[in-house]
Tab-separated table of N, CA, C and O in Angstrom:
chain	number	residue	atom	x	y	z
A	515	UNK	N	-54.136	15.433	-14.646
A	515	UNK	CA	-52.925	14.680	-14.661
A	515	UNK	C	-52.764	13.985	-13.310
A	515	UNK	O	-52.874	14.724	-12.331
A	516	UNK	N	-52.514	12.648	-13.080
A	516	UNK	CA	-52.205	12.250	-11.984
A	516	UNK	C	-50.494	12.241	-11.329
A	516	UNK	O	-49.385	12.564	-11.754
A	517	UNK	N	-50.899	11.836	-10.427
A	517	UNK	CA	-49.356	12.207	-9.341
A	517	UNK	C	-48.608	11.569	-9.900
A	517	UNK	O	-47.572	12.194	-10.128
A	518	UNK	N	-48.610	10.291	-10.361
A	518	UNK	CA	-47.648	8.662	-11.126
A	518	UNK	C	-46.593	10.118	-12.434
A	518	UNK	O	-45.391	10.381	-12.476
A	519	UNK	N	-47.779	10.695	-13.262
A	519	UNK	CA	-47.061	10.797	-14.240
A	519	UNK	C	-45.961	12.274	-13.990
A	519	UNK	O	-44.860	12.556	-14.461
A	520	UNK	N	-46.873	12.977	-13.036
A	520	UNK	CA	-46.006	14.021	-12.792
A	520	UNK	C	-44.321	13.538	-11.823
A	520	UNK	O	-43.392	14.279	-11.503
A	521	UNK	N	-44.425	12.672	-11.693
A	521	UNK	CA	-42.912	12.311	-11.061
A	521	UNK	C	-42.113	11.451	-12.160
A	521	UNK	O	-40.883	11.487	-12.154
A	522	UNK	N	-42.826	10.666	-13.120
A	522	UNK	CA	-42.372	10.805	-14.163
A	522	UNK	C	-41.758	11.920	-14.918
A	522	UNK	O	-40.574	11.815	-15.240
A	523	UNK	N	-42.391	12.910	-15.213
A	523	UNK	CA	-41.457	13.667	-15.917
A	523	UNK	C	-40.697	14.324	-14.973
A	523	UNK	O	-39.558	14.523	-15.397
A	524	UNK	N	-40.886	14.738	-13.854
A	524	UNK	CA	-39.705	15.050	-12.541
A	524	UNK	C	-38.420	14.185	-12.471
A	524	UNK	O	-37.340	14.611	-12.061
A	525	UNK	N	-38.646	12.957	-12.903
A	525	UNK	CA	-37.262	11.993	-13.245
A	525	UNK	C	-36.859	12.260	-14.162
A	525	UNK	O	-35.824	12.925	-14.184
A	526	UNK	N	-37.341	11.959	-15.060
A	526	UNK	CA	-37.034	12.289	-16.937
A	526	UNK	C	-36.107	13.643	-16.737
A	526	UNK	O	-34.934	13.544	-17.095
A	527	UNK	N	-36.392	14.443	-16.389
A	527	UNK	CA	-35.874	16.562	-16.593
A	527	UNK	C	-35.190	16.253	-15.178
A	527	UNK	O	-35.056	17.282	-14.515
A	528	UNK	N	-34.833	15.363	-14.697
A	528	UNK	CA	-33.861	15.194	-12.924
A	528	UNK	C	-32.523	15.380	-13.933
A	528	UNK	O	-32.702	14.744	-14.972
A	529	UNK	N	-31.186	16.107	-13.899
A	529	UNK	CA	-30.027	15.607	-14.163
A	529	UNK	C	-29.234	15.193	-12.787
A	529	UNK	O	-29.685	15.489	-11.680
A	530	UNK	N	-28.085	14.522	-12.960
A	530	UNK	CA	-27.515	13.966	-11.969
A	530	UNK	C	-26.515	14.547	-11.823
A	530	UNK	O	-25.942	14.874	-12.863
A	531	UNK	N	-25.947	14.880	-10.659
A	531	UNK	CA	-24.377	16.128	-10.674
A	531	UNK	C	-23.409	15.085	-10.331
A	531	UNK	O	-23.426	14.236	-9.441
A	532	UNK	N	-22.414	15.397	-11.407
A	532	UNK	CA	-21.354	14.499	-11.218
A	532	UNK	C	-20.807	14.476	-10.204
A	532	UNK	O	-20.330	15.481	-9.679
A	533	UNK	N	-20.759	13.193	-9.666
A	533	UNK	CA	-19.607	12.193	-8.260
A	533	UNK	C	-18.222	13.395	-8.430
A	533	UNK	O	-17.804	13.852	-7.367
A	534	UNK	N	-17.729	13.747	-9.383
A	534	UNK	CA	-16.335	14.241	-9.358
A	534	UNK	C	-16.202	15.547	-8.981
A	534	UNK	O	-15.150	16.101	-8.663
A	535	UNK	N	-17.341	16.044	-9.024
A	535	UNK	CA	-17.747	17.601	-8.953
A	535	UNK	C	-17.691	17.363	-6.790
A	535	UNK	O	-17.145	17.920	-5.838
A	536	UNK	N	-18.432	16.449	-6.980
A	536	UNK	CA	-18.795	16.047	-5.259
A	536	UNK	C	-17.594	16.503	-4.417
A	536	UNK	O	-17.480	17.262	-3.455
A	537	UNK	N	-16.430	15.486	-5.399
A	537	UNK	CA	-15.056	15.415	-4.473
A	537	UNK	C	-14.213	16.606	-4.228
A	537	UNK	O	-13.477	16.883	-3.281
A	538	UNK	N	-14.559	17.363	-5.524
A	538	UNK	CA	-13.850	18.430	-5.526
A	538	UNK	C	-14.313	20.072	-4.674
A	538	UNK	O	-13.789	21.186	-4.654
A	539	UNK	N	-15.402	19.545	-4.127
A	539	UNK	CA	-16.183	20.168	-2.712
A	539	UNK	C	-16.367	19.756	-1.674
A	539	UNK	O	-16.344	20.584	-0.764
A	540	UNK	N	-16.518	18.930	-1.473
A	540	UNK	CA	-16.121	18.129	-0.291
A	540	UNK	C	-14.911	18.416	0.781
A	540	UNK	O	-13.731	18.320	0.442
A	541	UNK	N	-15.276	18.739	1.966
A	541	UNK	CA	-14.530	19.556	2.617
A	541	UNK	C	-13.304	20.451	2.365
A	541	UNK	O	-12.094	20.320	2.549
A	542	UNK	N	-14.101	21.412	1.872
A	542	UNK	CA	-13.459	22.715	1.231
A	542	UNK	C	-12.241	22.086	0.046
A	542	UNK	O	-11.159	22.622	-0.197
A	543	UNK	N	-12.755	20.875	-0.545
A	543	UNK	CA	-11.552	20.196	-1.531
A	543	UNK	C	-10.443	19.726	-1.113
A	543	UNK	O	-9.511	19.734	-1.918
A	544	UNK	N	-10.238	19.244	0.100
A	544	UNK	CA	-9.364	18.223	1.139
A	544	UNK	C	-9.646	16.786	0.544
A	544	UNK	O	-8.787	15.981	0.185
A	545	UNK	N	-11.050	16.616	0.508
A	545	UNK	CA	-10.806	14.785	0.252
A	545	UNK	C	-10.179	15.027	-1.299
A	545	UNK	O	-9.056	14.626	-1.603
A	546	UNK	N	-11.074	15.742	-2.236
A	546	UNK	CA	-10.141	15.445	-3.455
A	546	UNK	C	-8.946	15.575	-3.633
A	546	UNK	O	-8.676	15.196	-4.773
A	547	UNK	N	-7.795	16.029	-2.923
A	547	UNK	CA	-6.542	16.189	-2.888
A	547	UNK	C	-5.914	15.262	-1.726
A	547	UNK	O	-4.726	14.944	-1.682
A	548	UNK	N	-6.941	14.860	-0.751
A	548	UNK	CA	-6.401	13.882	-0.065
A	548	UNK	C	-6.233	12.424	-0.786
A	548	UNK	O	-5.363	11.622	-0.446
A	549	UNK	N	-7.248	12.175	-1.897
A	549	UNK	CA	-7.389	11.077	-2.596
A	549	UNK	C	-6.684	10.979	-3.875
A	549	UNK	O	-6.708	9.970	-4.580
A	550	UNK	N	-6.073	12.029	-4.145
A	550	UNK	CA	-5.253	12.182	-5.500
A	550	UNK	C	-3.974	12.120	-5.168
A	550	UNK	O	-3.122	11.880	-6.024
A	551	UNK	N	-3.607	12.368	-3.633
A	551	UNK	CA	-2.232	12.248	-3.104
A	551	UNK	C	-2.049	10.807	-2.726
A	551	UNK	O	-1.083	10.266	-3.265
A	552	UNK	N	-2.766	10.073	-1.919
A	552	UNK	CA	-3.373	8.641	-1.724
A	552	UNK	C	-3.275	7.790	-2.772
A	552	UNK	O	-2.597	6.763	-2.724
A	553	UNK	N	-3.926	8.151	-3.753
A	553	UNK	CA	-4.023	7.310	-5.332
A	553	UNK	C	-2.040	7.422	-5.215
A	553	UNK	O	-1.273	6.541	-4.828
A	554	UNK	N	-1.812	8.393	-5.557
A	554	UNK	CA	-0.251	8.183	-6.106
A	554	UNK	C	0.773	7.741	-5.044
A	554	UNK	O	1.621	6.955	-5.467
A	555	UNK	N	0.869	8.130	-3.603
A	555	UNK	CA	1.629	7.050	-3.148
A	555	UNK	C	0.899	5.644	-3.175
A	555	UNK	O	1.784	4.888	-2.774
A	556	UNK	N	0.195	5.163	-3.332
A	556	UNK	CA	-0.147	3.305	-3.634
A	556	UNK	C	0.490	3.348	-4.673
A	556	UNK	O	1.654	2.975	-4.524
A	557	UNK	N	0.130	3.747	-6.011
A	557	UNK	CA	0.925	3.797	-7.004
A	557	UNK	C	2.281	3.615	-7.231
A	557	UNK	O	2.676	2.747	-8.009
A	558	UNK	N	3.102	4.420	-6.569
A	558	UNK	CA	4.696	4.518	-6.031
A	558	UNK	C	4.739	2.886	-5.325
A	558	UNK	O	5.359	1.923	-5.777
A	559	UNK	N	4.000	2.923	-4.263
A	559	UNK	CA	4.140	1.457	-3.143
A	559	UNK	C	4.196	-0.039	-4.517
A	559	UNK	O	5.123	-0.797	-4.805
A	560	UNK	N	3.028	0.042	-4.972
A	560	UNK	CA	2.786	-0.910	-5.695
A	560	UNK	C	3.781	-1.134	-6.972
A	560	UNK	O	4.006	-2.287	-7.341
A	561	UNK	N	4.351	-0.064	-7.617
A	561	UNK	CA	5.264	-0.399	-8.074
A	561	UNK	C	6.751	-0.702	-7.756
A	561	UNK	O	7.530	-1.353	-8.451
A	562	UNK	N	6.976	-0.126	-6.620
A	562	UNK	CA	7.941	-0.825	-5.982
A	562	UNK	C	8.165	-1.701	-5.415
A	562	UNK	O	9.327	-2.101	-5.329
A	563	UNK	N	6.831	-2.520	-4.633
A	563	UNK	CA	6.649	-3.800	-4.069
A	563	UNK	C	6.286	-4.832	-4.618
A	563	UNK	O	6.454	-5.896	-4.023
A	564	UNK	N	5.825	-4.813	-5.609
A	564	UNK	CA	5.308	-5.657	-7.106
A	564	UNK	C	3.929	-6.304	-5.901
A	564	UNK	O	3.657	-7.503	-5.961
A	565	UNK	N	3.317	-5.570	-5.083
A	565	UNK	CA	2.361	-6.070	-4.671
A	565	UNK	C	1.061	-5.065	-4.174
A	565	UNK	O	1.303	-3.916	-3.802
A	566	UNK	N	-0.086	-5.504	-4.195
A	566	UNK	CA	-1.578	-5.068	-4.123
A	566	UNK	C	-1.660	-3.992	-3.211
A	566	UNK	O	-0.934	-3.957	-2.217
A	567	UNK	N	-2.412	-3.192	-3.444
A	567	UNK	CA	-2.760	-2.337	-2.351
A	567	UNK	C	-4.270	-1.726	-2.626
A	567	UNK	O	-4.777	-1.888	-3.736
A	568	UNK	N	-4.978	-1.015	-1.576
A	568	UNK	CA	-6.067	-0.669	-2.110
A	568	UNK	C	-6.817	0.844	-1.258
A	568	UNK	O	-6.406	0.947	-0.102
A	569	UNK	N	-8.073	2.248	-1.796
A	569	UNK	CA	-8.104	3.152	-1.324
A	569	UNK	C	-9.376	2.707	-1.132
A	569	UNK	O	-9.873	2.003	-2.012
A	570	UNK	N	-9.904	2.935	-0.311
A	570	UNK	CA	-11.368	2.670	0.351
A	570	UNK	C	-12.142	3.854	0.626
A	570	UNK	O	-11.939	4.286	1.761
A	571	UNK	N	-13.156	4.664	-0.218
A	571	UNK	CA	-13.651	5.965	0.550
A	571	UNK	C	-15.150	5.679	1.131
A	571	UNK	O	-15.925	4.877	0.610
A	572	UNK	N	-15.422	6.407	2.215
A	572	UNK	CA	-16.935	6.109	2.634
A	572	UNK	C	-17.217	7.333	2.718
A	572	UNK	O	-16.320	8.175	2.775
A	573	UNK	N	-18.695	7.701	2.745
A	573	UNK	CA	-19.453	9.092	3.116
A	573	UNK	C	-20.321	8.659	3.631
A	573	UNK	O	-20.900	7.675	3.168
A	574	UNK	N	-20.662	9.200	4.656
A	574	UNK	CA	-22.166	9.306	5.630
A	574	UNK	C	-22.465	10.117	4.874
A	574	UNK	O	-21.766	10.840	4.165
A	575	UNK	N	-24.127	9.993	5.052
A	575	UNK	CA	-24.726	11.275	4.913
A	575	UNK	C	-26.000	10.947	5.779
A	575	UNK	O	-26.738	9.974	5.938
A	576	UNK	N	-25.891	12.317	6.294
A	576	UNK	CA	-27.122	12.379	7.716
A	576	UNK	C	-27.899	13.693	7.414
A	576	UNK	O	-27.455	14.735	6.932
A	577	UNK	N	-29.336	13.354	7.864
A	577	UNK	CA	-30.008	14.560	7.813
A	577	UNK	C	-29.971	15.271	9.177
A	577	UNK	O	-30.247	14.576	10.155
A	578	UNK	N	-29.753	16.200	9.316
A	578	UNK	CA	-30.066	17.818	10.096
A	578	UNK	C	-31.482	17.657	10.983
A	578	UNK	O	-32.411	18.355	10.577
A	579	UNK	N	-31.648	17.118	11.724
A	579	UNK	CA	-32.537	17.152	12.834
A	579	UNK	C	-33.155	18.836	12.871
A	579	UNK	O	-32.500	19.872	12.992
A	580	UNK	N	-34.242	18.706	12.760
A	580	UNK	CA	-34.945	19.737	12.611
A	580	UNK	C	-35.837	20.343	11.169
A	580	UNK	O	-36.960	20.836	11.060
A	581	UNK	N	-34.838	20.067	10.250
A	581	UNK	CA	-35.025	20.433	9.198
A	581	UNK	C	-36.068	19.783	8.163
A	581	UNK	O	-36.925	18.965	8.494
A	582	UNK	N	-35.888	20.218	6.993
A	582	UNK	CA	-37.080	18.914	6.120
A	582	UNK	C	-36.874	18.231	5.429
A	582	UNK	O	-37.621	18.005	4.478
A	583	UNK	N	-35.333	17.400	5.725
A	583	UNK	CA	-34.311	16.912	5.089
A	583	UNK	C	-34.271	16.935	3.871
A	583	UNK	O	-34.403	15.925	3.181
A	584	UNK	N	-34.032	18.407	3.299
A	584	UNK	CA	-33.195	19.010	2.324
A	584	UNK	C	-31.340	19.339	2.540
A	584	UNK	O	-30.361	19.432	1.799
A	585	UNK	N	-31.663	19.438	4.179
A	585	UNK	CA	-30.636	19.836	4.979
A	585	UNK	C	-29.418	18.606	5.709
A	585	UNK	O	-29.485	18.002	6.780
A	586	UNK	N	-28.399	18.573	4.674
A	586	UNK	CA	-27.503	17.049	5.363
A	586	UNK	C	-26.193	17.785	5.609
A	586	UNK	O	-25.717	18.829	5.163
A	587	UNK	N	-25.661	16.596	6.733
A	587	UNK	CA	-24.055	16.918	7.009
A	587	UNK	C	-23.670	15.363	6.005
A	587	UNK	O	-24.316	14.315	6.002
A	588	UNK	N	-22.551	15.661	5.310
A	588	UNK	CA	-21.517	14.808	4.844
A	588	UNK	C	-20.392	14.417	5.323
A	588	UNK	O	-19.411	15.106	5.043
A	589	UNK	N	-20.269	13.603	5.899
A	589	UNK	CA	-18.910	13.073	6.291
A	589	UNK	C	-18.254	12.061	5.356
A	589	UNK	O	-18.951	11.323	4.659
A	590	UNK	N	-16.688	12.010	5.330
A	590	UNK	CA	-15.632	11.365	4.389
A	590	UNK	C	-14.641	10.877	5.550
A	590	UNK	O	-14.215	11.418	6.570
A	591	UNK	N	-14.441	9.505	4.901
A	591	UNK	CA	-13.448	8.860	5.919
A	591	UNK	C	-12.573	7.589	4.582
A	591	UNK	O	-13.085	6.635	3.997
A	592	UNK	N	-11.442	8.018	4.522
A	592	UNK	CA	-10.403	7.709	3.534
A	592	UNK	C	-9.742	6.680	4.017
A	592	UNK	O	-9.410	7.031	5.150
A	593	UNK	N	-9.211	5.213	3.749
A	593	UNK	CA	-8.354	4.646	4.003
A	593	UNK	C	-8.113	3.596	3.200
A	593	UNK	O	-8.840	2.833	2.564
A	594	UNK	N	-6.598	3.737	3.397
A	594	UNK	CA	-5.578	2.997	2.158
A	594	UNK	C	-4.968	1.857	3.091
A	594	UNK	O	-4.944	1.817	4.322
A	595	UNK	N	-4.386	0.763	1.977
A	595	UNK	CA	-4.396	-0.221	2.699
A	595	UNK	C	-2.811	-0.011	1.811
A	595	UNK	O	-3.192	0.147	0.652
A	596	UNK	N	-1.497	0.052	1.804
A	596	UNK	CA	-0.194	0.709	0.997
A	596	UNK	C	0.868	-0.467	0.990
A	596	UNK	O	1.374	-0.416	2.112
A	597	UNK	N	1.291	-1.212	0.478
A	597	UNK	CA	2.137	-2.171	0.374
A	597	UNK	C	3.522	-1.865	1.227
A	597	UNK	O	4.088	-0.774	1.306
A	598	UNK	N	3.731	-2.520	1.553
A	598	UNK	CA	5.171	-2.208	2.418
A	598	UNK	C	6.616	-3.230	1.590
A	598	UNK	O	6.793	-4.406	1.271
A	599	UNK	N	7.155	-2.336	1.546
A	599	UNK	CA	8.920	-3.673	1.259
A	599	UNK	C	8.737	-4.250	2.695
A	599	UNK	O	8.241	-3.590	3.608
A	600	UNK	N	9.242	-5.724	2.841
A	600	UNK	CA	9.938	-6.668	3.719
A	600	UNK	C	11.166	-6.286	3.724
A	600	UNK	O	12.037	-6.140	2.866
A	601	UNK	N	11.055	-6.099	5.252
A	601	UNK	CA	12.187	-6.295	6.057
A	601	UNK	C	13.176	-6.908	5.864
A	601	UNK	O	12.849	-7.838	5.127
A	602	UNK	N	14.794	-6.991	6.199
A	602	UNK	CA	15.401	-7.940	5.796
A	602	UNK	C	15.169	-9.130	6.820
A	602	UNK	O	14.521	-8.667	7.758
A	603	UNK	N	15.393	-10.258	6.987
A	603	UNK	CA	15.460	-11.225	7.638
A	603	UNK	C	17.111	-11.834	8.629
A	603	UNK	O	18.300	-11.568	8.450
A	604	UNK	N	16.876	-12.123	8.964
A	604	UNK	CA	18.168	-12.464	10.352
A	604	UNK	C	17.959	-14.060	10.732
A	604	UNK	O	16.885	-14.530	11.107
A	605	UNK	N	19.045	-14.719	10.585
A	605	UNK	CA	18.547	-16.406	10.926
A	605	UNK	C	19.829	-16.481	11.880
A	605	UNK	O	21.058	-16.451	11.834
A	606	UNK	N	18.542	-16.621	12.956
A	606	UNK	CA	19.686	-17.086	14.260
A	606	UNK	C	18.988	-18.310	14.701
A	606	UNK	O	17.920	-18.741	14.267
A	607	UNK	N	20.203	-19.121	16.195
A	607	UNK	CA	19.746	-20.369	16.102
A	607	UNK	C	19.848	-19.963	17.727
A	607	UNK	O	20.494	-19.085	18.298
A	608	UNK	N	18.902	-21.017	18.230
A	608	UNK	CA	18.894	-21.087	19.721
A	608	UNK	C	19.592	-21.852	20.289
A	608	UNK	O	19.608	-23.013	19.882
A	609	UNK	N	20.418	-21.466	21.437
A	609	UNK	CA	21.350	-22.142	22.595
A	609	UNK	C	20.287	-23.037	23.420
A	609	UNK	O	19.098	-23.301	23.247
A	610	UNK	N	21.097	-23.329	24.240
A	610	UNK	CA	20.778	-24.511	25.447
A	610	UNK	C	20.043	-24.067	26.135
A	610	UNK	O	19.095	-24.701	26.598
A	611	UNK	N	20.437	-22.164	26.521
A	611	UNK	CA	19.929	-21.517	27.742
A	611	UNK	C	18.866	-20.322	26.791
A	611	UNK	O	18.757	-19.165	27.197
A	612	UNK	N	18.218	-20.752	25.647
A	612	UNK	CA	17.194	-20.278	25.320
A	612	UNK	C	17.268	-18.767	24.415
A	612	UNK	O	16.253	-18.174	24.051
A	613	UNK	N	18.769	-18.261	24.124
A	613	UNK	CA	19.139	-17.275	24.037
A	613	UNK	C	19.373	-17.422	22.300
A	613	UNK	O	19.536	-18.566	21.877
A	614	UNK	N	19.386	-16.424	21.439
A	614	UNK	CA	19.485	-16.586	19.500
A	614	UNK	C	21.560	-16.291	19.783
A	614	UNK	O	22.407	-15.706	20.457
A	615	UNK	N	21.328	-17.221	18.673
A	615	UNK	CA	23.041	-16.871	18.555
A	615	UNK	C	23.287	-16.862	16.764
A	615	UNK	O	22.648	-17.645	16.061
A	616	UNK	N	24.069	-16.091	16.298
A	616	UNK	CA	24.282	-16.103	15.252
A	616	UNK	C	24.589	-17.371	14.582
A	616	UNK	O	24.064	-17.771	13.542
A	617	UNK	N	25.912	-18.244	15.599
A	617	UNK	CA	26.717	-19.580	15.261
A	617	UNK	C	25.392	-20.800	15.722
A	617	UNK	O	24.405	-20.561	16.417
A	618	UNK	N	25.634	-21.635	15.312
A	618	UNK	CA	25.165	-22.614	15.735
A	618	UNK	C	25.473	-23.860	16.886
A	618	UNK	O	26.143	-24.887	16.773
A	619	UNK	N	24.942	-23.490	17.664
A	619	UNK	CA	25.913	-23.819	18.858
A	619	UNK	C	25.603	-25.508	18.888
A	619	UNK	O	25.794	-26.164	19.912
A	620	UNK	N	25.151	-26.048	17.753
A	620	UNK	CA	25.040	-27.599	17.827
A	620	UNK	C	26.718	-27.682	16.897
A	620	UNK	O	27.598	-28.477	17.225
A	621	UNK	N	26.795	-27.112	16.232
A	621	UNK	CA	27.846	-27.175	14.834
A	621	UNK	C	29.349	-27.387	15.701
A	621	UNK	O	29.431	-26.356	16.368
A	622	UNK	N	30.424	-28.140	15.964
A	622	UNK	CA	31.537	-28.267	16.663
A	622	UNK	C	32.386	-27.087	15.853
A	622	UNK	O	32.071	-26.802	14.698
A	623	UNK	N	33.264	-26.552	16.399
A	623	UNK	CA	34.271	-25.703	16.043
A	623	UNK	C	35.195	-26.194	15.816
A	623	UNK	O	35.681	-26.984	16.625
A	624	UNK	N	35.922	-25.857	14.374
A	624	UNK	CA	37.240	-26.349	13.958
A	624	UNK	C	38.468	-25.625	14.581
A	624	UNK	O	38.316	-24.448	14.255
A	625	UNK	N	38.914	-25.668	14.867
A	625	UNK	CA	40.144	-25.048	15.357
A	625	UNK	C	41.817	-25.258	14.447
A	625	UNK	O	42.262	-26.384	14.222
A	626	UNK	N	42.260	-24.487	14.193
A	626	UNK	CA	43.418	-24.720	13.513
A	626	UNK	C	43.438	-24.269	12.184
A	626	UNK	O	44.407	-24.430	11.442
A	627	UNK	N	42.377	-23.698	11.857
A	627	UNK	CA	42.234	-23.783	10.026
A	627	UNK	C	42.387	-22.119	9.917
A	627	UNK	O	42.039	-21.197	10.655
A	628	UNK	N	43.081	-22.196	8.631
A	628	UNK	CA	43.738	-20.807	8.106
A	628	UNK	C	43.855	-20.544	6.939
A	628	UNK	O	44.381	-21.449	6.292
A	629	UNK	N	43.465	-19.300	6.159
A	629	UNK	CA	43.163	-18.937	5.128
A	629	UNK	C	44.093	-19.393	3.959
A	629	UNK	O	45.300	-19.319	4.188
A	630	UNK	N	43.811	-19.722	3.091
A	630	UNK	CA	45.103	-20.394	1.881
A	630	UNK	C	45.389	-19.018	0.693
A	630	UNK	O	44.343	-18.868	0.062
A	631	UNK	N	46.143	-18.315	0.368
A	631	UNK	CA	46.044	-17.593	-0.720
A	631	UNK	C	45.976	-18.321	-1.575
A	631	UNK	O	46.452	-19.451	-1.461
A	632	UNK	N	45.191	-17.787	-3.021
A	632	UNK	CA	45.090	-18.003	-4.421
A	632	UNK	C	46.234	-17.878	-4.810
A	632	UNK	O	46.966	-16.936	-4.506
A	633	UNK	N	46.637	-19.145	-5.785
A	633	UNK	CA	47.355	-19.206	-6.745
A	633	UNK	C	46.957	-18.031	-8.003
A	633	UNK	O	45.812	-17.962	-8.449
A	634	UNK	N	48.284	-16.974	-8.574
A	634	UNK	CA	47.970	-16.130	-9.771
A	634	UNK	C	48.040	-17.043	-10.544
A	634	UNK	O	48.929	-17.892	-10.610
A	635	UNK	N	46.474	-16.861	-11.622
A	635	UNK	CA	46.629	-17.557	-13.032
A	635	UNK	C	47.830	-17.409	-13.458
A	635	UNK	O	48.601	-16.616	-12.918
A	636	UNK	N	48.128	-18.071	-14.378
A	636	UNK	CA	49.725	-17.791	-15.307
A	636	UNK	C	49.423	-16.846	-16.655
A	636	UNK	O	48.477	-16.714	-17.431
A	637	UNK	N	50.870	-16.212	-16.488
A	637	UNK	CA	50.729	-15.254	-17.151
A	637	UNK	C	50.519	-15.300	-18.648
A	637	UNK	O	49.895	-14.478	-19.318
A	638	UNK	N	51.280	-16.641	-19.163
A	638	UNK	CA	51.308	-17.328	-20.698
A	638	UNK	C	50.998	-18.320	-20.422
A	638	UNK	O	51.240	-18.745	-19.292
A	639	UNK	N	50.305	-19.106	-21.407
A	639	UNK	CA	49.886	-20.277	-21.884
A	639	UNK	C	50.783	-20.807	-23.043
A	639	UNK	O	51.199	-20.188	-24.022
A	640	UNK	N	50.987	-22.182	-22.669
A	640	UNK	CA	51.896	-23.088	-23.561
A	640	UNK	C	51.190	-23.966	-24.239
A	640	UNK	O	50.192	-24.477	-23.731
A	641	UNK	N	51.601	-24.270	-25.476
A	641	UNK	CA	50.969	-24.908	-26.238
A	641	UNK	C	51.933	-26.321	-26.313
A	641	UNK	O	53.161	-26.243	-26.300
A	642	UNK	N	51.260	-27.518	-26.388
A	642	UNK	CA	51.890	-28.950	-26.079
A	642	UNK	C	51.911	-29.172	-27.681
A	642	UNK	O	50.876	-29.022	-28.332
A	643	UNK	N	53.281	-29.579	-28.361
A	643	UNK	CA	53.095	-30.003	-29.393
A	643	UNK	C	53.301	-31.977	-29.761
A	643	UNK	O	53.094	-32.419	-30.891
């Protein structure tokens, strides 16, 4: 038998261990609960902001100096990008001497003017014949 076919069937009979199994070992099961807590505040963000957000995971994986690289360290590095509400906004206008003012210090001031009370609707309505 040559070498070609024996790694053939070494692939064929290979199964693959599930990615989800990964997470849920992965530092003592921190990232998977770090990423399931992560997933749901974006979730929360995004539905309250009616806008995008996104979770980004990376893993190194390094071999063990020395060893016959069977032997790796895994590293996980998590980051979310989380929608924020806007701030409210404030519109002020600038003075002469460079300073925000609420008023508009181009706008002249009226002086003299005073609140009018409302007339009460009437109590009956008349009909004009």
């Amino acid at each position: 038998m040559s070498t070609t076919n024996t790694a053939v069937e070494e692939t064929e009979e290979r199964t693959i261990r599930p990615f989800a199994a990964f997470l849920q070992e992965q530092s003592g099961g921190q990232l998977h609960d770090e990423l399931s807590t992560r997933l749901h505040e974006l979730i929360e963000a995004v539905r309250e902001t009616g806008k995008a957000g996104a979770i980004a995971l990376k893993i190194d994986v390094k071999p063990i100096a020395g060893t016959d690289g069977r032997t790796v360290t895994v590293t996980d590095t998590v980051t979310s990008k989380v929608p924020k509400t806007e701030r409210p906004k404030s519109i002020f206008f600038v003075d002469d001497t460079g300073n925000l003012s609420r008023t508009d210090p181009r706008q002249p001031v009226i002086t003299g003017l005073r609140e009018v009370e409302s007339t009460p609707a009437p109590t009956q309505l008349r009909s004009a014949k």
